[in-house]
Coordinates of C-alpha atoms in Angstrom, one line a residue:
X1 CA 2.9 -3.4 -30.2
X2 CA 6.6 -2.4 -30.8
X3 CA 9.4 -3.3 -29.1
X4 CA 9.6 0.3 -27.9
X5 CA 6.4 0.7 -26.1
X6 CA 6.7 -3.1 -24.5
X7 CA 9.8 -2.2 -23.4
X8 CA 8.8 1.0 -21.7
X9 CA 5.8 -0.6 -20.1
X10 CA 8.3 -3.4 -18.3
X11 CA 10.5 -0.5 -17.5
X12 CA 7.4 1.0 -15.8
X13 CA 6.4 -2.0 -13.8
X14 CA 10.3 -2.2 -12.9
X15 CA 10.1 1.2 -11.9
X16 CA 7.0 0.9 -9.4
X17 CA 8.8 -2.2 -7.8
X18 CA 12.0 -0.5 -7.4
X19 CA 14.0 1.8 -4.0
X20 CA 14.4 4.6 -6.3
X21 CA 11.1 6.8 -6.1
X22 CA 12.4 8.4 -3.0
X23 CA 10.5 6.1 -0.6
X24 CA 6.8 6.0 -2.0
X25 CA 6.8 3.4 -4.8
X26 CA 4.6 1.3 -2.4
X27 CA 2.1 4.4 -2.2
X28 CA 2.6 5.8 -5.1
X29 CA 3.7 4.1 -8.6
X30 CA 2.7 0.7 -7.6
X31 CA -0.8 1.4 -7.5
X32 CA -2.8 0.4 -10.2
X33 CA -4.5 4.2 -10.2
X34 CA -1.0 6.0 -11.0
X35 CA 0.7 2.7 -12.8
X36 CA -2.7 2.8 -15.2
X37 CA -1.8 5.9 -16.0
X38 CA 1.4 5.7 -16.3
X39 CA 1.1 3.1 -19.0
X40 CA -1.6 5.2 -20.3
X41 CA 0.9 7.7 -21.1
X42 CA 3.6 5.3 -22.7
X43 CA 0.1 4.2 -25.0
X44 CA -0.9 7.4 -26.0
X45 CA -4.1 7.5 -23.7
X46 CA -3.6 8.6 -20.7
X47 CA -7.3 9.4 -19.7
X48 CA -7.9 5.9 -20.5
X49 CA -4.9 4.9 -18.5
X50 CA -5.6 6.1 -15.6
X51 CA -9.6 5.5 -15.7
X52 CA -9.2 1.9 -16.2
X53 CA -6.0 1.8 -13.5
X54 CA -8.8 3.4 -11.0
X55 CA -11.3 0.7 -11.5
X56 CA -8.7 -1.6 -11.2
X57 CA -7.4 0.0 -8.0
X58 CA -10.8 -0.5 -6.3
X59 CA -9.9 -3.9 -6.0
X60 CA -6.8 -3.4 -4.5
X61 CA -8.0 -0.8 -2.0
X62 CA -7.2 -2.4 1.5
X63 CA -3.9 -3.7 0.0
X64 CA -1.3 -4.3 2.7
X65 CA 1.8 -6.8 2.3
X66 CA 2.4 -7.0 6.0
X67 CA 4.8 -9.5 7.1
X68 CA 6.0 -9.8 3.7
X69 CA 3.1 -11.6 2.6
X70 CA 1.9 -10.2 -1.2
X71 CA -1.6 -11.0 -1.9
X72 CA -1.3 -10.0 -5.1
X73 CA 0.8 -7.8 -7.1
X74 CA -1.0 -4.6 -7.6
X75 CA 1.6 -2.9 -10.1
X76 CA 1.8 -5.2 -12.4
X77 CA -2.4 -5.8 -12.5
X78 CA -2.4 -2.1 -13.2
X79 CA 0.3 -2.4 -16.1
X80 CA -0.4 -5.6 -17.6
X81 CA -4.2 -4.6 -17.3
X82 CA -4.7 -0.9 -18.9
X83 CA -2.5 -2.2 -21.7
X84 CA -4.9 -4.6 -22.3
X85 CA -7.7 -2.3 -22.6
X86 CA -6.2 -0.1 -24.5
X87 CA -4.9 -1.9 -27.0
X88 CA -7.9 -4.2 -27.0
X89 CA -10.3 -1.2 -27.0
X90 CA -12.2 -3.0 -24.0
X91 CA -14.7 -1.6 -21.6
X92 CA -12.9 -1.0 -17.9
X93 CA -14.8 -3.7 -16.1
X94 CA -13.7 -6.3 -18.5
X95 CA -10.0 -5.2 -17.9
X96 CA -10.1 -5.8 -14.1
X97 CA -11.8 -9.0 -14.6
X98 CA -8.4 -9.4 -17.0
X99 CA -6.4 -8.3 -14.4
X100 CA -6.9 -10.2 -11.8
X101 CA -5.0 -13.5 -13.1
X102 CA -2.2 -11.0 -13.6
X103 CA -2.1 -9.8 -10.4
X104 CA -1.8 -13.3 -8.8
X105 CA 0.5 -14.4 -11.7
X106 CA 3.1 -11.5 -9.9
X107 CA 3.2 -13.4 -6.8
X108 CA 5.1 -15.5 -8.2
X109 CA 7.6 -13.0 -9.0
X110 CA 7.8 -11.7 -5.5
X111 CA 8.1 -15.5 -3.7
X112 CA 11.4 -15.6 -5.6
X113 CA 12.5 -12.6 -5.2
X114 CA 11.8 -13.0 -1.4
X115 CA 13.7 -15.8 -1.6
X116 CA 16.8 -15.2 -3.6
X117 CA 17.3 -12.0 -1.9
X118 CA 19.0 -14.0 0.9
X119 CA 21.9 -14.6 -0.8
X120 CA 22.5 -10.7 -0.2
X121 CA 22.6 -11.3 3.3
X122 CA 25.6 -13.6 2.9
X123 CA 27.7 -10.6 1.0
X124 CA 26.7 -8.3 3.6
X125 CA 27.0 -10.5 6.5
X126 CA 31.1 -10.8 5.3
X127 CA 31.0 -6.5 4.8
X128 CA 29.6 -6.2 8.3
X129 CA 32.2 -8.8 10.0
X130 CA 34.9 -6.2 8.6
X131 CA 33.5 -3.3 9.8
X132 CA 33.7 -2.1 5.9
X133 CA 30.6 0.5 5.9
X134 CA 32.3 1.8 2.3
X135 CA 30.6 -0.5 0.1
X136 CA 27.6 -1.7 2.0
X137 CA 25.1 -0.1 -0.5
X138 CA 26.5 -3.4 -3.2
X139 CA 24.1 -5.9 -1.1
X140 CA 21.5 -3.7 0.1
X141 CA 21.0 -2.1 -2.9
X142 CA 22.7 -3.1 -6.0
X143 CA 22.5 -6.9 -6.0
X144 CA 18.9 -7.0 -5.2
X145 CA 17.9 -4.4 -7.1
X146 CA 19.6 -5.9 -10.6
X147 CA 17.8 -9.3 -9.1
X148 CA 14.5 -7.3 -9.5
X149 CA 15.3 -5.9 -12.7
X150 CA 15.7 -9.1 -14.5
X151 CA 12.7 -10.8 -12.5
X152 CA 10.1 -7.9 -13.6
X153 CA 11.3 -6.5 -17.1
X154 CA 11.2 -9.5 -18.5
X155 CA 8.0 -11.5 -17.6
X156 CA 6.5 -7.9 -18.1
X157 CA 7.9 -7.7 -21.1
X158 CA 7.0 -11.0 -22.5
X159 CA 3.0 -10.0 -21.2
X160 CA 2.7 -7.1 -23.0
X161 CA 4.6 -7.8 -26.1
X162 CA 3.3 -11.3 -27.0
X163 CA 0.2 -11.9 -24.7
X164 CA -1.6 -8.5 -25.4
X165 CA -2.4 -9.2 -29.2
X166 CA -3.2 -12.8 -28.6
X167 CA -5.7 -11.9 -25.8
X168 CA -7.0 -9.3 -27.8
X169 CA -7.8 -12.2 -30.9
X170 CA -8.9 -14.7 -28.4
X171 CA -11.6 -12.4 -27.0
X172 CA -12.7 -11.4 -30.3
X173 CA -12.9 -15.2 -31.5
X174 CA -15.0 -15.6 -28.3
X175 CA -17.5 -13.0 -29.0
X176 CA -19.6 -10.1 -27.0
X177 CA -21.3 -12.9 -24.8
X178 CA -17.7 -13.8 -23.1
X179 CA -17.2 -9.6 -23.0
X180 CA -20.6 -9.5 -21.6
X181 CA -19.2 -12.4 -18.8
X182 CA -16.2 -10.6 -18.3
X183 CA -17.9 -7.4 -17.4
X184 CA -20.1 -8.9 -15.3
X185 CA -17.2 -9.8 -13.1
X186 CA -15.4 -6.7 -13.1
X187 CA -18.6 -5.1 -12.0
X188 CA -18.6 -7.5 -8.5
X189 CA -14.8 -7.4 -8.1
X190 CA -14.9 -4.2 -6.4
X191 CA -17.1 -5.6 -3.6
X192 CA -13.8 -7.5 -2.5
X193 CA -11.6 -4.4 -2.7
X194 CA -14.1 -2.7 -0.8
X195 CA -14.3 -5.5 2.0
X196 CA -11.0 -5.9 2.4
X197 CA -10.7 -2.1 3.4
X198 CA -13.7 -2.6 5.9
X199 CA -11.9 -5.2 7.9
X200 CA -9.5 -2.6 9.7
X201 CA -12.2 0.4 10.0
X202 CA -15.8 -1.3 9.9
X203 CA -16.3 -1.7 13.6
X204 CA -17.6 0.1 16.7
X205 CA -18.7 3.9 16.1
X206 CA -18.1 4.0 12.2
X207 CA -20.6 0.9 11.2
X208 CA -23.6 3.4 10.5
X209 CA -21.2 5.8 8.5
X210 CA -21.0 3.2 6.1
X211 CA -25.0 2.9 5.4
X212 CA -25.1 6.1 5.7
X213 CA -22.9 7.0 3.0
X214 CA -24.4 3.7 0.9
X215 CA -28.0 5.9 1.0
X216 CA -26.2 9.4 0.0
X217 CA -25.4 8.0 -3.2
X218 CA -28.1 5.7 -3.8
X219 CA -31.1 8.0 -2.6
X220 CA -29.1 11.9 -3.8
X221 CA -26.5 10.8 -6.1
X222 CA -23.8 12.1 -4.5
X223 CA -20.5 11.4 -6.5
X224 CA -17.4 10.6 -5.0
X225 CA -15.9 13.9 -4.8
X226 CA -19.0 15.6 -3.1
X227 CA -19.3 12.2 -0.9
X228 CA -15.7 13.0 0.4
X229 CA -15.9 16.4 1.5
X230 CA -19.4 15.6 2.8
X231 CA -17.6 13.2 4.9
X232 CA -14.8 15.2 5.9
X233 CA -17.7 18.0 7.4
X234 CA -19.9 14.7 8.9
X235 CA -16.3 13.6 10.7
X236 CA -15.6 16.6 12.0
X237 CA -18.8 17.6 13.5
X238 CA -19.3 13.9 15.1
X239 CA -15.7 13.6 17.0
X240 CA -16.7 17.3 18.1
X241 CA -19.8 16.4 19.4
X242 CA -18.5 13.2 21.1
X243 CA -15.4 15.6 22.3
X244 CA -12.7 14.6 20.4
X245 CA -10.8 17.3 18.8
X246 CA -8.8 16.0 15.8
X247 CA -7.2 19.7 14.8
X248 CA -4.9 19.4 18.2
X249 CA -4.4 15.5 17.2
X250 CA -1.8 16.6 15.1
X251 CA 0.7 18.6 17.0
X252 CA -0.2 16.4 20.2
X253 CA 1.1 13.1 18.2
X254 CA 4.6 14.4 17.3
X255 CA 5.3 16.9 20.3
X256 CA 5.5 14.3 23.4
X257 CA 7.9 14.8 25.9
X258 CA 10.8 12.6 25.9
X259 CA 14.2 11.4 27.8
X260 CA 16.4 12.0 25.4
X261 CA 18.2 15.3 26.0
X262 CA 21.6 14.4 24.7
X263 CA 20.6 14.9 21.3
X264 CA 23.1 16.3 18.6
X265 CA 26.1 15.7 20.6
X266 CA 28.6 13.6 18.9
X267 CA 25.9 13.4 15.6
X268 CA 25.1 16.4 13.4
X269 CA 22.0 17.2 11.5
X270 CA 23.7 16.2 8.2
X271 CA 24.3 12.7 9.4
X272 CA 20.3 12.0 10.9
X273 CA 19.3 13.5 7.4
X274 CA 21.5 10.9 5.9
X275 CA 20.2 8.3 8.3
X276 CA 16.8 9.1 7.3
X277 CA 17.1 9.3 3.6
X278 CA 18.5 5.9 3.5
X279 CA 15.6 4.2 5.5
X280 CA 13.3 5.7 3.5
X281 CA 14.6 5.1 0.2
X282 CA 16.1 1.9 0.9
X283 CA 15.1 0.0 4.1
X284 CA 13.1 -2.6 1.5
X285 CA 15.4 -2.7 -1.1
X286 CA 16.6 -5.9 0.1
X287 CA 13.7 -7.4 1.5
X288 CA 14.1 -11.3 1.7
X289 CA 12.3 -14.3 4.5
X290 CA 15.5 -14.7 6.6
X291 CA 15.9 -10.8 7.7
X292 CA 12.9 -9.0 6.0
X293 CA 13.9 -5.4 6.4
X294 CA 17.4 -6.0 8.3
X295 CA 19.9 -5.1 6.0
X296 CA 18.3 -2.2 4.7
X297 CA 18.2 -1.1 8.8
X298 CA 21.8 -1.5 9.1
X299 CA 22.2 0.5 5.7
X300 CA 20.6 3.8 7.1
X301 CA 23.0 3.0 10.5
X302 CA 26.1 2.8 8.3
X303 CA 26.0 7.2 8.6
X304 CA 25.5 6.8 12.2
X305 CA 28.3 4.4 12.9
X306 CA 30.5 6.0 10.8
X307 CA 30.5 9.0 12.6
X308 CA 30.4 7.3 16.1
X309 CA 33.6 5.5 14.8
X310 CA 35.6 6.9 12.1
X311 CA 38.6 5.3 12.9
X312 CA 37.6 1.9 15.4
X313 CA 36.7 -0.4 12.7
X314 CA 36.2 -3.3 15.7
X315 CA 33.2 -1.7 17.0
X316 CA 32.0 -0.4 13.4
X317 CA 31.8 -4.3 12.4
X318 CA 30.1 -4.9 16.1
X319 CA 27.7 -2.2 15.1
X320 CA 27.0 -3.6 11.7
X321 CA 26.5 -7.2 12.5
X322 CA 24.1 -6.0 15.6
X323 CA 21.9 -4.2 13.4
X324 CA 21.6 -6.1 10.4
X325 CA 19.2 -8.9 12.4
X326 CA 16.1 -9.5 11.8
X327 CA 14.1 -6.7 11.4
X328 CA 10.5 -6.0 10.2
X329 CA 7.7 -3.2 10.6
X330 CA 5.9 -0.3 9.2
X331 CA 8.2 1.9 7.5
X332 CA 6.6 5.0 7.9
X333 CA 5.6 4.6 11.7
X334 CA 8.8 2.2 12.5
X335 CA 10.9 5.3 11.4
X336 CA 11.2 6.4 15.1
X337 CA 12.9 2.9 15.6
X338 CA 15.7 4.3 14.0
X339 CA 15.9 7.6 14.9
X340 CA 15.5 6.1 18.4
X341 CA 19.1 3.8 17.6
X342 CA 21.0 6.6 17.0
X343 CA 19.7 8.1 19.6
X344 CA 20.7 5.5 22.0
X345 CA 24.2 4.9 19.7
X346 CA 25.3 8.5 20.4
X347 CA 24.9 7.8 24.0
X348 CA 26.2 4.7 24.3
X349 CA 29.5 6.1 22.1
X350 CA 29.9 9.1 25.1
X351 CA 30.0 6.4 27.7
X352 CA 26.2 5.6 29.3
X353 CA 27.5 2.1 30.8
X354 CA 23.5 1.3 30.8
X355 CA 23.4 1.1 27.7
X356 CA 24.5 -2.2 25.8
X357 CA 23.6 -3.7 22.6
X358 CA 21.8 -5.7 24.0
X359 CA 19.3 -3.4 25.4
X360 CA 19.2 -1.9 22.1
X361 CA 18.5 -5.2 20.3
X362 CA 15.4 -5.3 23.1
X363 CA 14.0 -2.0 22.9
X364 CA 14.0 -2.5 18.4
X365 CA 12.0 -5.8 18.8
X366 CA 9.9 -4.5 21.5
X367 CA 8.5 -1.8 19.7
X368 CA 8.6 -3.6 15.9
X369 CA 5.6 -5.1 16.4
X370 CA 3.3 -2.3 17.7
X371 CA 4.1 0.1 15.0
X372 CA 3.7 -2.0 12.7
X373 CA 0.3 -2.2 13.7
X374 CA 0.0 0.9 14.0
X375 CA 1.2 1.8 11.2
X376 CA -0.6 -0.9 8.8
X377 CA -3.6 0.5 10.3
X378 CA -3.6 4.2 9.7
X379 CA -1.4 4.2 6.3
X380 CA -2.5 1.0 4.7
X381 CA -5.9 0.2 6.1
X382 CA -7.5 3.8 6.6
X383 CA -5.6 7.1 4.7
X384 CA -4.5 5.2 2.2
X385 CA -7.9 3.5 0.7
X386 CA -9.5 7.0 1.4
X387 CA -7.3 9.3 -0.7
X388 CA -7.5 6.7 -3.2
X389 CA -11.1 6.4 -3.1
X390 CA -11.7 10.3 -2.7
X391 CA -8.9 10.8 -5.8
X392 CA -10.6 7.7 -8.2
X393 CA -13.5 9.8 -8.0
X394 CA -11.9 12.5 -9.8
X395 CA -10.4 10.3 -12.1
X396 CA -13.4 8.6 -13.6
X397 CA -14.9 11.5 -14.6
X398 CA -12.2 12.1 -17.2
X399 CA -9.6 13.9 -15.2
X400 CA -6.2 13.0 -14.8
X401 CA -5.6 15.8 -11.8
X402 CA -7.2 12.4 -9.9
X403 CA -3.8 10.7 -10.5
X404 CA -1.5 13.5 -9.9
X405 CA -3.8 14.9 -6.9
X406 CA -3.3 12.0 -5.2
X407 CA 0.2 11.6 -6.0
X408 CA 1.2 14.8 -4.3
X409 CA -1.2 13.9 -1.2
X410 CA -0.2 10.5 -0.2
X411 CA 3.7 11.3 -0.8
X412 CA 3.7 14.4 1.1
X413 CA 1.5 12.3 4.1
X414 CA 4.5 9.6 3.7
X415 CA 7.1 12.0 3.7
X416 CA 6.1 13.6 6.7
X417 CA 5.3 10.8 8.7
X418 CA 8.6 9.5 8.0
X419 CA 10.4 12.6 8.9
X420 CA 8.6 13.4 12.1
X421 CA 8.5 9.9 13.4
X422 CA 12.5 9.7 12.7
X423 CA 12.9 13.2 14.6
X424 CA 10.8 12.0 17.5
X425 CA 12.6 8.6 18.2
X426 CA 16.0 10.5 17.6
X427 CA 15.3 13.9 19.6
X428 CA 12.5 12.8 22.4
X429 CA 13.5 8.9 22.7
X430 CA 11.5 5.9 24.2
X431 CA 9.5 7.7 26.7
X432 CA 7.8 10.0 24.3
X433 CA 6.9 6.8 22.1
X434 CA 5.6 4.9 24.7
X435 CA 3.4 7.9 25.9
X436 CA 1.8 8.6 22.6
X437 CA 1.3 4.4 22.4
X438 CA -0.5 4.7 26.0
X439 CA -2.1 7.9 25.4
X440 CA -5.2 7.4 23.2
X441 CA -4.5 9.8 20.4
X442 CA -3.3 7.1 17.9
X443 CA -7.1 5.4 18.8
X444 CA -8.9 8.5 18.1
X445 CA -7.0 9.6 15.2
X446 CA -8.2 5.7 13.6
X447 CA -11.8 6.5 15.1
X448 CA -12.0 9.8 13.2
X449 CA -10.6 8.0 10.1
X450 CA -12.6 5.1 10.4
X451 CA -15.7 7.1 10.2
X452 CA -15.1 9.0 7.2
X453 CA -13.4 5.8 5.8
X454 CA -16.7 4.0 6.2
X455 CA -18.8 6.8 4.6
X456 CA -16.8 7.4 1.9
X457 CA -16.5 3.1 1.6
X458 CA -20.5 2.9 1.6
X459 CA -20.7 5.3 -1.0
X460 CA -18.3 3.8 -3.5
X461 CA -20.1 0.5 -3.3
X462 CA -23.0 2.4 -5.0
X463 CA -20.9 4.0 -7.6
X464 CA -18.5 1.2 -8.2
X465 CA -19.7 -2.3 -7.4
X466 CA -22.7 -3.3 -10.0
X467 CA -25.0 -6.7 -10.3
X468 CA -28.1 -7.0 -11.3
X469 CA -30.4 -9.8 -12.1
X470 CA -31.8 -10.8 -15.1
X471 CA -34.6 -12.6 -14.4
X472 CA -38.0 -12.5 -15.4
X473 CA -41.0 -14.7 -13.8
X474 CA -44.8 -15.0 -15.4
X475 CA -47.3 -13.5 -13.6
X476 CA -50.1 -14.7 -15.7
X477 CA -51.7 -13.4 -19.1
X478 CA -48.4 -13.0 -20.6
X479 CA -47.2 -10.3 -18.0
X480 CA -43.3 -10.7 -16.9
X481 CA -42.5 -9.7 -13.3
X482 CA -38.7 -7.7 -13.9
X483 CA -37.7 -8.9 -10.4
X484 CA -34.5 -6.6 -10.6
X485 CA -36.7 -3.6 -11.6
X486 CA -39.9 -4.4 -10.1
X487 CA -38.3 -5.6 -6.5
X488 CA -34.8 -4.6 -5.7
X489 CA -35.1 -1.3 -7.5
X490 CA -38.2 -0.4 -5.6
X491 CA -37.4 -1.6 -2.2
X492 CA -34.0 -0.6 -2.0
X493 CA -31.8 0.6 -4.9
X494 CA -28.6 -1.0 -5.3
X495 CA -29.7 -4.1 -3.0
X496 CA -27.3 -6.5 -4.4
X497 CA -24.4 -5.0 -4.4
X498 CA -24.8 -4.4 -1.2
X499 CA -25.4 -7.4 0.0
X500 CA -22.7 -8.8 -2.4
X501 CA -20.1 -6.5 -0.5
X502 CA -21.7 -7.6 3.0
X503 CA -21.3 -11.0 2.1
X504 CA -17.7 -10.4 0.8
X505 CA -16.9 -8.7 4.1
X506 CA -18.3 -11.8 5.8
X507 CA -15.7 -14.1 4.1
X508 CA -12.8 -11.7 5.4
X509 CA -13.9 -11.8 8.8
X510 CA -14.0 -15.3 9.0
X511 CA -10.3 -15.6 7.4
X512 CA -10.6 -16.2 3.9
X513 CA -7.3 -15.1 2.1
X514 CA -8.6 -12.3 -1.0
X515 CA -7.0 -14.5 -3.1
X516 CA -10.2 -17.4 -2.6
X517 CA -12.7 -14.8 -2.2
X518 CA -11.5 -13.0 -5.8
X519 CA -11.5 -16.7 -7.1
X520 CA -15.2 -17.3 -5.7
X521 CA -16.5 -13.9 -6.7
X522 CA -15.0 -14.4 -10.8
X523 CA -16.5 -18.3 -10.6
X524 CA -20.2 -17.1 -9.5
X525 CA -19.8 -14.0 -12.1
X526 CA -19.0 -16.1 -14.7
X527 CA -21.6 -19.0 -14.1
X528 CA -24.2 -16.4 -13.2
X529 CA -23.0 -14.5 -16.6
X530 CA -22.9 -17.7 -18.5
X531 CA -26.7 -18.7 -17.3
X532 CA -27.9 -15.4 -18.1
X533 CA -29.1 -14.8 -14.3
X534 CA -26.9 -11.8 -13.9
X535 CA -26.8 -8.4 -15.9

């Protein structure tokens, strides 16, 4: 590999990790199904790319770093991982199996970062004591984001340059059978992917969906993208019949009434636009243990405060150091938070004597917590596995419009749930938050999801998740009973993998981290591989 192409790769997995793809890296380029690609691209096969960065993806379906936890770093698996099979010419199952060590390998990467990142803190915790809102962007942005450069080019860099070709020898020094072993594992893999996705939506209502979309494939052979609109039309005609009407959800869930009627009084438009392109962009840039998302709250504030107080810098350092506390929830959904700051800010500026920073300190960590539930529920644990899953389908049979289809989907979902929820903190306030938290629509907008979730979840463990037994037993006069073909097959095709994902799931529910349950899974492949039970 030249210097060139390894250098571009570790630029890539920089690039997915980074505040500069206008709020969606999480969504978007770190995901092993655009970051395959990606690399794909840099490689000269993109189709490849993106193929393998889907199968890898599966894996990593129900991935959600809440509470600044990182069970495994997804960009870099998808990266370090397509390179790998395309340079080693090796089938897509034996890359995830490949990837997997990657992928908990980058952990590492992001405990430091996590960690080191507080050292921002103390450079912005001086900026904020003098009120200086000019030059804020240095440790919020800058600092941390040349911290992540050097912590993810180079191990990146190092991976692909050096370790690609001596991987590539070692498996060929090994032989097929290891291949074979490798394969094996990256066929069960996606049962954990698919588990982990089940934990938020595989409950109540939306447990049948899941079978139901399981026997589609196995007993019609749906693919995945007739599965997906046949779940879209099954969705809709259930929460009708059960009188749920998810078209009016929509315009229901941002148009609550609110309190706050003082809106745009001493702010403009300009400055909430500003306000909001800042969260989005950069309310994780800095992203460390001691404040998690704080600094990069005061940073989308600093347009706010300095149009509250242009010319007080007392209260534009009280402002500063008030809102660069601890902070932490769902970007997206927690959007409102600020746009319900400025709100109260504006108010508190023309006078309100109710409002102190106090209060506003009280009402941010009251409602923190519930939307990031909220949040982590619908974006992480429900739309975002099922655009992924709807738009791997595309991809695996040989079309990249997968990769970019989803791409334009899941940012423009992002996009807009960050805008609205900023406008409806900012222009309806508290009340209207609390009313659509109390009112049930949030519940039946994750019922409705959950269902087609589930069927579209069911049906990928047929397509996607593969084991099968070898194992023959005597019967007498030199007849061999195929137990895979003569048993499973006939009673039920696809048993095992079925029960392999049901016994995955099992392991989530009762705590496991994914990190154990991917280690189990790989050691039972590869001793099952090994003993030449499992095909």
């Amino acid at each position: 590999m030249s210097i060139l192409t390894a250098t571009l790769l570790s630029l890539l997995y920089f690039w997915g990790n980074s505040a500069f793809v206008l709020g969606v890296n999480w969504w978007t380029v770190m995901r092993p199904l655009v970051s395959g690609f990606l690399a794909g691209v840099i490689l000269g096969d993109p189709v490849k790319g993106a193929m393998v960065g889907a199968q890898i993806n599966i894996l990593y379906l129900g991935f959600i770093g809440a509470g600044g936890a990182l069970p495994g770093d997804i960009c870099l698996a998808g990266v370090v991982g397509t390179t790998i099979a395309i340079t080693g010419n090796l089938p897509v199952e034996t890359a995830m199996a490949l990837a997997v060590p990657v992928g908990l390998l980058g952990t590492i990467i992001w405990v430091v970062k996590m960690t080191v990142n507080t050292a921002w803190v103390r450079v912005a915790e001086k900026m904020s004591a003098k009120g200086d809102t000019r030059y804020y962007w240095i440790p919020n942005i800058v600092l941390p984001q040349l911290l992540l450069f050097l912590m993810s080019f180079i191990p990146c860099f190092l991976m692909v340059y050096f370790g690609t070709d001596y991987l590539k020898s070692v498996i060929q020094f090994l032989g097929e059978n290891i291949v074979g072993v490798l394969t094996t594992i990256g066929g069960m893999l996606p049962a954990v992917g698919i588990a982990l996705t089940l934990k938020s939506i595989f409950k109540g209502e939306s447990v049948v969906f899941f079978f139901f979309g399981f026997l589609l494939v196995q007993y019609f052979g749906l693919d995945m993208i007739s599965l997906g609109f046949s779940a879209v039309v099954f969705t809709l005609i259930y929460m009708q019949l059960k009188g749920h009407k998810l078209s009016a959800m929509g315009g229901s869930l941002f148009g609550a009434e609110g309190n706050n009627e003082n809106k745009y009084v001493l702010l403009d438009k300009k400055t909430i636009r500003k306000s909001w392109l800042r969260w989005i962009m950069f309310n994780q840039a800095n992203y460390n243990y001691e404040r998690m998302q704080g600094t990069g709250f005061c940073h989308a504030m600093v347009p706010v405060i300095n149009k509250l107080y242009p010319d007080n810098q007392g209260k534009r350092a009280e402002l500063m150091q008030n809102h660069m506390q601890f902070f932490n929830t769902e970007p997206q959904w927690g959007a409102c938070i600020i746009g319900l700051t400025a709100a109260l800010e504006e108010k508190r500026a023309q006078g309100s004597e109710e409002i102190t920073g106090d209060t506003i300190t009280s009402i941010k960590s009251g409602l923190m917590g519930p939307l990031a539930g909220i949040g982590d529920t619908i974006d992480g644990g429900v739309v975002t596995p099922l655009l992924l899953t709807l738009f791997i389908g595309i991809t695996n049979t040989g079309n990249i419009m997968g990769v970019i289809g989803y791409i334009i989907v899941e940012a423009l979902f992002m996009w807009t749930i960050y805008w609205q929820s900023y406008k409806l903190g900012y222009e309806k306030g508290s009340d209207a938050i609390v009313t659509i938290m109390e009112s049930g629509l949030i519940n039946q907008l994750i019922l409705g999801a959950s269902i087609m979730g589930c069927l579209v979840l069911g049906g990928l463990v047929g397509n996607y998740v593969t084991l099968g037994l070898k194992l023959m037993v005597p019967v007498g006069g030199g007849v061999m009973f195929n137990i895979q073909e003569q048993l499973f097959d006939v009673i039920l095709p696809g048993a095992l993998p079925l029960l392999l994902t049901l016994g995955t799931y099992k392991l989530v529910k009762k705590g496991w981290s994914s990190v154990n349950i991917i280690i189990l899974v790989a050691v039972v492949g590869l001793a099952g591989g090994l003993l030449g039970i499992f095909a």
